[in-house]
XYZ file of C-alpha atoms in Angstrom:
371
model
C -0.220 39.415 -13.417
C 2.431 36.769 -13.802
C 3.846 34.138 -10.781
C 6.519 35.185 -10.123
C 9.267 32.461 -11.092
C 11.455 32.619 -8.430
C 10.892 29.399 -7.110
C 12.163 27.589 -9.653
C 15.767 29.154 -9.071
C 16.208 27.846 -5.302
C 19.094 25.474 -4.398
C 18.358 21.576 -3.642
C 20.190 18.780 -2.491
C 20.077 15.644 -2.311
C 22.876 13.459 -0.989
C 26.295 14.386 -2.910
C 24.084 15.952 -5.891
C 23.683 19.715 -5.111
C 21.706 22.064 -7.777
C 21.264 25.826 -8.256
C 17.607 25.446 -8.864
C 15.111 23.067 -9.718
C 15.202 23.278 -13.342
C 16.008 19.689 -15.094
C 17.167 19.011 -18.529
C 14.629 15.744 -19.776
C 16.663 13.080 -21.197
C 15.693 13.360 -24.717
C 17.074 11.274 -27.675
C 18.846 12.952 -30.691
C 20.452 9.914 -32.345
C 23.424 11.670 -33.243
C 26.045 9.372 -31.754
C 27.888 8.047 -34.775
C 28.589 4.210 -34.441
C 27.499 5.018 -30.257
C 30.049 7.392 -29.761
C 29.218 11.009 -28.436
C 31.453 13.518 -30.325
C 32.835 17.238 -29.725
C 28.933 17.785 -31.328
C 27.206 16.018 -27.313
C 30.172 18.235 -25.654
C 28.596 21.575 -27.176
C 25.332 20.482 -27.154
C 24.676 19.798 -23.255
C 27.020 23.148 -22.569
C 25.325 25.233 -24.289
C 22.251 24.277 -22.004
C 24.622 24.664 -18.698
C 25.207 28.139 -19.996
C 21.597 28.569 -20.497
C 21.681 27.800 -16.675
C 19.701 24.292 -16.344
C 20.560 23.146 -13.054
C 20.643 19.431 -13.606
C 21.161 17.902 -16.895
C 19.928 14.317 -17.772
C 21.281 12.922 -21.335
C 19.769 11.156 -23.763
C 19.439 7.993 -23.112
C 22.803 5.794 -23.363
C 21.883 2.202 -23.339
C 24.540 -0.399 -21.412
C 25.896 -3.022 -22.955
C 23.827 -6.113 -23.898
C 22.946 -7.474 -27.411
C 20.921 -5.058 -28.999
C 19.973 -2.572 -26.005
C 19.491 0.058 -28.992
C 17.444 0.322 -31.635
C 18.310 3.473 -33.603
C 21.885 3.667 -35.086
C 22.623 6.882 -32.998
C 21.946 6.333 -29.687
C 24.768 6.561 -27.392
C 26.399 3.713 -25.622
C 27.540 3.682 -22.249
C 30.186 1.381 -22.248
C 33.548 0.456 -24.058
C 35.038 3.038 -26.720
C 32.176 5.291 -25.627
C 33.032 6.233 -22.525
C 35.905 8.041 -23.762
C 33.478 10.163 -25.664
C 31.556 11.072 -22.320
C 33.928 12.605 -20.726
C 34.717 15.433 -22.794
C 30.908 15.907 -22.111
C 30.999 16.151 -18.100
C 33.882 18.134 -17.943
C 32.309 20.413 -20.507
C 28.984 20.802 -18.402
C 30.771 21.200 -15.250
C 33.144 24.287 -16.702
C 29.370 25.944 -17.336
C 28.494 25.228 -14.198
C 25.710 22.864 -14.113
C 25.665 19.278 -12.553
C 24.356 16.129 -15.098
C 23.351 12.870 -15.302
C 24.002 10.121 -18.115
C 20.323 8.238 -18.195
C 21.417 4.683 -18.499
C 18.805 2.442 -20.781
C 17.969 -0.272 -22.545
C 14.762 -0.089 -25.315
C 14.073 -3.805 -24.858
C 11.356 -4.829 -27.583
C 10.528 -1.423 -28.664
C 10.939 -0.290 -32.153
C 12.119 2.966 -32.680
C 9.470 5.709 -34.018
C 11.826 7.492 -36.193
C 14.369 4.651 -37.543
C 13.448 2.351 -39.576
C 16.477 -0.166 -38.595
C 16.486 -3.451 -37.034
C 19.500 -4.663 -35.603
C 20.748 -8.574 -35.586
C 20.451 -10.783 -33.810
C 17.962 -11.399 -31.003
C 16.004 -8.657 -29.361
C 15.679 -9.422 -25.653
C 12.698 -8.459 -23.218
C 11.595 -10.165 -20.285
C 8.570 -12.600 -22.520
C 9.444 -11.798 -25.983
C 6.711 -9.683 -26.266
C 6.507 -5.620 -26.835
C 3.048 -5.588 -26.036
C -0.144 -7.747 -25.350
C -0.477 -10.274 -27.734
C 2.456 -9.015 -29.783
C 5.658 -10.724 -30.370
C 9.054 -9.197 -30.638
C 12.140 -10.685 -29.929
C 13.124 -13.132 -27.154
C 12.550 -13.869 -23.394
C 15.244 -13.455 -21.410
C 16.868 -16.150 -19.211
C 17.548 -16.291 -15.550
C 21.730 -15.828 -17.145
C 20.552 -12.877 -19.369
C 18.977 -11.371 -16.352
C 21.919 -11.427 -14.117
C 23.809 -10.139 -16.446
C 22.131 -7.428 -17.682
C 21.567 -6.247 -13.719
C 25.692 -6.490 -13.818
C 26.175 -3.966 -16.763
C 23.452 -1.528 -15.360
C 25.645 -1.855 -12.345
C 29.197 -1.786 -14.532
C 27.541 1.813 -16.168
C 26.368 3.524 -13.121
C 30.200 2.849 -11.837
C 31.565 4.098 -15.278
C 29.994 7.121 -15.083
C 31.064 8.428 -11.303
C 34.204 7.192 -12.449
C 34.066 9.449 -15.371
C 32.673 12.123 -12.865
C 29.184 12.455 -13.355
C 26.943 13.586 -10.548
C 24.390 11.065 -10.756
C 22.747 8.829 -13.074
C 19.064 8.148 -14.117
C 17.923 4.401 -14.984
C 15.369 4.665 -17.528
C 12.412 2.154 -16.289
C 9.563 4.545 -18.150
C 7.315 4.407 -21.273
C 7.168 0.649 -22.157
C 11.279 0.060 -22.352
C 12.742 -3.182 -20.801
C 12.587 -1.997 -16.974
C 8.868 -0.538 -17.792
C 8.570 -4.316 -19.737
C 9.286 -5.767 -16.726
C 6.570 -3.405 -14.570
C 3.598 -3.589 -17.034
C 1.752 -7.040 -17.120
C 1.304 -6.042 -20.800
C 4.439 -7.346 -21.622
C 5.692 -9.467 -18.378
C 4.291 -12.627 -19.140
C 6.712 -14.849 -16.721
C 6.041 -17.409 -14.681
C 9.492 -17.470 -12.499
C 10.275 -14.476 -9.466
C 10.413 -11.246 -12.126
C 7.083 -11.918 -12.716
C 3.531 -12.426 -11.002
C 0.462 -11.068 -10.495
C 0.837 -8.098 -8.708
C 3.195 -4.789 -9.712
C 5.233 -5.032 -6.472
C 6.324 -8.651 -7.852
C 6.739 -7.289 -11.556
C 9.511 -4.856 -9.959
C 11.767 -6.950 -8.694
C 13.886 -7.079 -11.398
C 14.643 -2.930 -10.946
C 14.909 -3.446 -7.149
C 17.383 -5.814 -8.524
C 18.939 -3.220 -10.863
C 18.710 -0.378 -7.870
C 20.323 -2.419 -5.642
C 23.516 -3.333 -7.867
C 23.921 0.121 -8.563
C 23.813 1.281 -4.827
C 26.430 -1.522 -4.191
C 28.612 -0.341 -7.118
C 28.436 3.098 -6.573
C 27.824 3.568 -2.315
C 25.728 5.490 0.386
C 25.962 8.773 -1.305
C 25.743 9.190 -5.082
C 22.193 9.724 -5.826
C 20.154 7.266 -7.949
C 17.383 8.791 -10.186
C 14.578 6.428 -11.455
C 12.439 7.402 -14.083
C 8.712 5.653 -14.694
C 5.861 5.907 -15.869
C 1.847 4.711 -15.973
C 1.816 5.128 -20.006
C 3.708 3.529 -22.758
C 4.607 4.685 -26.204
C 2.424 1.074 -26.881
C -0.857 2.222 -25.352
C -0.893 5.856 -24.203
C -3.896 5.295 -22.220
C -1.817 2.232 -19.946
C -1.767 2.398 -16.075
C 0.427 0.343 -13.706
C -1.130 1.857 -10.328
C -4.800 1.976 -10.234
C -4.964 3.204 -7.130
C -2.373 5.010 -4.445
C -2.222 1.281 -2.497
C -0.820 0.112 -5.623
C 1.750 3.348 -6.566
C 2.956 1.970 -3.286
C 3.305 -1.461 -3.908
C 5.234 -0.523 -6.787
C 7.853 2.240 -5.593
C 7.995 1.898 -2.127
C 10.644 -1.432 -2.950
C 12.335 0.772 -5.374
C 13.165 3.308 -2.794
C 13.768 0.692 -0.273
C 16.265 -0.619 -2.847
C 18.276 2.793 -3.260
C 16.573 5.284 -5.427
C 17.020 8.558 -4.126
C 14.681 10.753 -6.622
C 11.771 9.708 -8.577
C 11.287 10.878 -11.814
C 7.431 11.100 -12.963
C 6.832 11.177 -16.564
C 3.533 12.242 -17.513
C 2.070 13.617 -21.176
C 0.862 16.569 -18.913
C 2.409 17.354 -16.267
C -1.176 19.207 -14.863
C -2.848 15.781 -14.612
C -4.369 14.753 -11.257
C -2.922 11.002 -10.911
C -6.067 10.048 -8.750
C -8.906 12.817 -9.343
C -11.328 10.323 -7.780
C -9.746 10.873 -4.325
C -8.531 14.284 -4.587
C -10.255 15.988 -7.348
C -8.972 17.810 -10.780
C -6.610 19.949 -8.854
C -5.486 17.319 -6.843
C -1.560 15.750 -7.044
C 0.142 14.822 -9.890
C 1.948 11.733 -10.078
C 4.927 12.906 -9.142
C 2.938 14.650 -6.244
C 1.219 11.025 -4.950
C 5.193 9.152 -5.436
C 6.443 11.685 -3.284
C 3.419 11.478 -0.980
C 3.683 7.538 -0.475
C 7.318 6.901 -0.314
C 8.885 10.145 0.692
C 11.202 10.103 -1.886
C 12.259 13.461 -3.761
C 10.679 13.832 -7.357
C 11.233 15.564 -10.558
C 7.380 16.245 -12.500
C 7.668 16.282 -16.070
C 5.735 16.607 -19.091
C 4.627 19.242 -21.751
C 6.267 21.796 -19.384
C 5.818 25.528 -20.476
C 4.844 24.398 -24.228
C 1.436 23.174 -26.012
C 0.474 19.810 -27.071
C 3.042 16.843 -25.824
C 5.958 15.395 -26.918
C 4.253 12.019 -28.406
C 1.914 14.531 -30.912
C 5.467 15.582 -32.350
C 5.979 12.842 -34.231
C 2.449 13.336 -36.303
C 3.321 17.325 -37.317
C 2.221 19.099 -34.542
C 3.554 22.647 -33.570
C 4.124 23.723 -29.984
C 3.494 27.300 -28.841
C 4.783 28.791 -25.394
C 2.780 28.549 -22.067
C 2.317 30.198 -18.950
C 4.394 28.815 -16.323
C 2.200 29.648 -13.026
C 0.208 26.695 -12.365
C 3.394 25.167 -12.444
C 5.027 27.773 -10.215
C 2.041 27.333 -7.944
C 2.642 23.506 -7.442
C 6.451 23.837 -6.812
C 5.561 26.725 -4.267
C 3.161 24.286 -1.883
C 5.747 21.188 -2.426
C 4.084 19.046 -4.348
C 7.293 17.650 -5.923
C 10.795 19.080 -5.768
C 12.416 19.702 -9.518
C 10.899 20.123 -12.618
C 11.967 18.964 -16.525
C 11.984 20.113 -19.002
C 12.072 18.877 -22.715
C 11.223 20.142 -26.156
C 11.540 24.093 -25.074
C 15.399 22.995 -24.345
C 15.848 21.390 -27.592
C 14.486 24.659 -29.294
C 15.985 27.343 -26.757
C 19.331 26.644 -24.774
C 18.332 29.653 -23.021
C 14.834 28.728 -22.005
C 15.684 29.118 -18.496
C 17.539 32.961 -18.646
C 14.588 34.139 -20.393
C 12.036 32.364 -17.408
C 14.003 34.160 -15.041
C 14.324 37.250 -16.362
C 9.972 37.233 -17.359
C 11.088 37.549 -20.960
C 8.192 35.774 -22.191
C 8.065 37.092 -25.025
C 11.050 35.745 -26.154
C 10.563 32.194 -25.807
C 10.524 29.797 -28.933
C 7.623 27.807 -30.016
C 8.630 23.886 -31.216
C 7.732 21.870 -34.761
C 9.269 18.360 -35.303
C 11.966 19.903 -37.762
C 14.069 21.051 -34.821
C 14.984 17.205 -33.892
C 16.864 17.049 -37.198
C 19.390 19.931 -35.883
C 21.663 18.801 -32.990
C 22.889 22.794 -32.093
């Protein structure tokens, strides 16, 4: 016999942000955005998922404005002519009934896996590297740094101008906040740097705080991170739960309201030494050390992970109930979810309803249709 799902369709709040149930939308990128500008095509897109009744919806991410914060030709901006092209997208979601989130980015030194581009001009990270012993692109200076906290800041203000319910800061999976984290790529010798990961994050408690300021007390700040990187899968920041700490504890301090925890799996005890193979995720031990709220996330009610996608594999559905089981004992509070949403707007009507049967399995080809 199945869990029951009915756990994932409670309310939750937190601050001004409140959501039907704990079902998120992953920020996933599509590359659709013509010249950075989201079209009528984003407005249907992230409705047709409201109507599918996600609770929260986090968009791809939208990078904010610095030289060269994308590289793909479609990603979104978050800034200038774009904006206008955002709204159309909020009030869109909002008629449907969901709440969303623009997640705010910048890719740093990464090269895209799927677009073979390369913009001009210099590529900025914080040591000119993308990984250890790599070189790509340009360290940034203590001017580039200040102002590239200011447009983080300048974008988070955009978009509860524009009316968004909250915004995620992307500082996962080896982009320029995760740059800045990983000692892999954070080579500097001045304050963002150092030896240990609580003195690698000041430049996001830098970023977290400018946001708090811009926007105030109430909107709610997501931050999304990660141990791995699309550089080295097998990469950890936090060896231990002293040094999860270290890291996110200032983070929260600084402002973020909700942790987002990307794993490849979301089933994957963070610290199996102390707690064993059924111990806490990592969105389990963030919430655990700094009390924050969390959203889990990967490879959520689907086979394989999202990485293997870009090599040909197929996904097939999965039970849901040691998922429902870890969201029943509080473990962490909200749940994402990405592929099955590209595949099936309706992912979550068809979880509530136990219509298993119904739900779609995933190949790569469905990334080349934006419906």
């Amino acid at each position: 016999m199945s869990t029951s799902p009915d756990v994932l369709f409670e309310p939750f709040r937190v601050k001004s942000l409140t959501l039907k149930n704990r079902i998120v939308m992953a920020p996933m990128t599509r590359s659709f955005a013509q010249g950075g500008v989201p079209g009528e095509a984003h407005a249907a897109y992230y409705r047709r998922r409201a109507e599918g009744q996600v609770g929260l919806i986090l968009s791809e991410g939208a990078v904010i404005e610095r030289p060269n914060s994308h590289n793909d030709p479609g990603v979104p901006f978050f800034y200038g002519e774009a904006l206008a092209g955002w709204k159309p997208v909020i009030d869109a979601v909002h008629a449907a009934g969901a709440a969303m989130g623009p997640q705010l980015w910048h890719t740093g030194s990464v090269k895209s896996l799927t677009a073979d581009w390369e913009p001009e001009g210099p590529i900025e990270s914080p040591s000119g590297l993308v990984k250890p012993g790599e070189v790509r692109g340009v360290a940034m200076s203590q001017e580039d740094i200040a102002d590239s906290v200011a447009a983080w800041a300048r974008a988070a203000r955009d978009a509860q101008r524009l009316g968004y319910d909250t915004i995620e800061i992307h500082g996962a999976h080896g982009y320029l906040v995760d740059q800045f984290f990983w000692d892999g790529a954070n080579a500097r010798a001045d304050r963002y740097g150092g030896a240990s990961l609580g003195e690698r994050a000041r430049y996001a408690a830098e970023v977290v705080a400018a946001i708090r300021q811009a926007v105030g007390p109430d909107y709610p700040i997501i931050l999304r991170v990660s141990q791995w990187k699309q550089q080295d899968l097998k990469a950890r920041l936090a060896h231990t739960p002293g040094q999860m700490g270290d890291w996110l504890l200032p983070l929260v301090e600084a402002g973020v309201d909700v942790l987002h925890c990307s794993q490849r799996r979301f089933w994957t005890p963070e610290f199996p030494e102390i707690d064993g193979e059924a111990g806490l995720n990592f969105a389990g031990w963030a919430k655990k050390l700094t009390g924050a709220a969390t959203i889990s996330v990967g490879s959520v009610g689907l086979s394989g992970d999202f990485i293997n996608v870009f090599s040909g594999e197929r996904s097939t559905p999965t039970s849901l109930d040691g998922l429902v089981r870890r969201l029943e004992r509080g473990e962490f509070d909200l749940i994402a979810v990405g592929r099955a949403l590209i595949t099936d707007p309706d992912w979550a009507i068809k979880v509530r309803a136990g219509d298993q049967q119904r739900l779609k399995p995933f190949a790569a080809e469905a990334l080349a249709e934006f419906v």
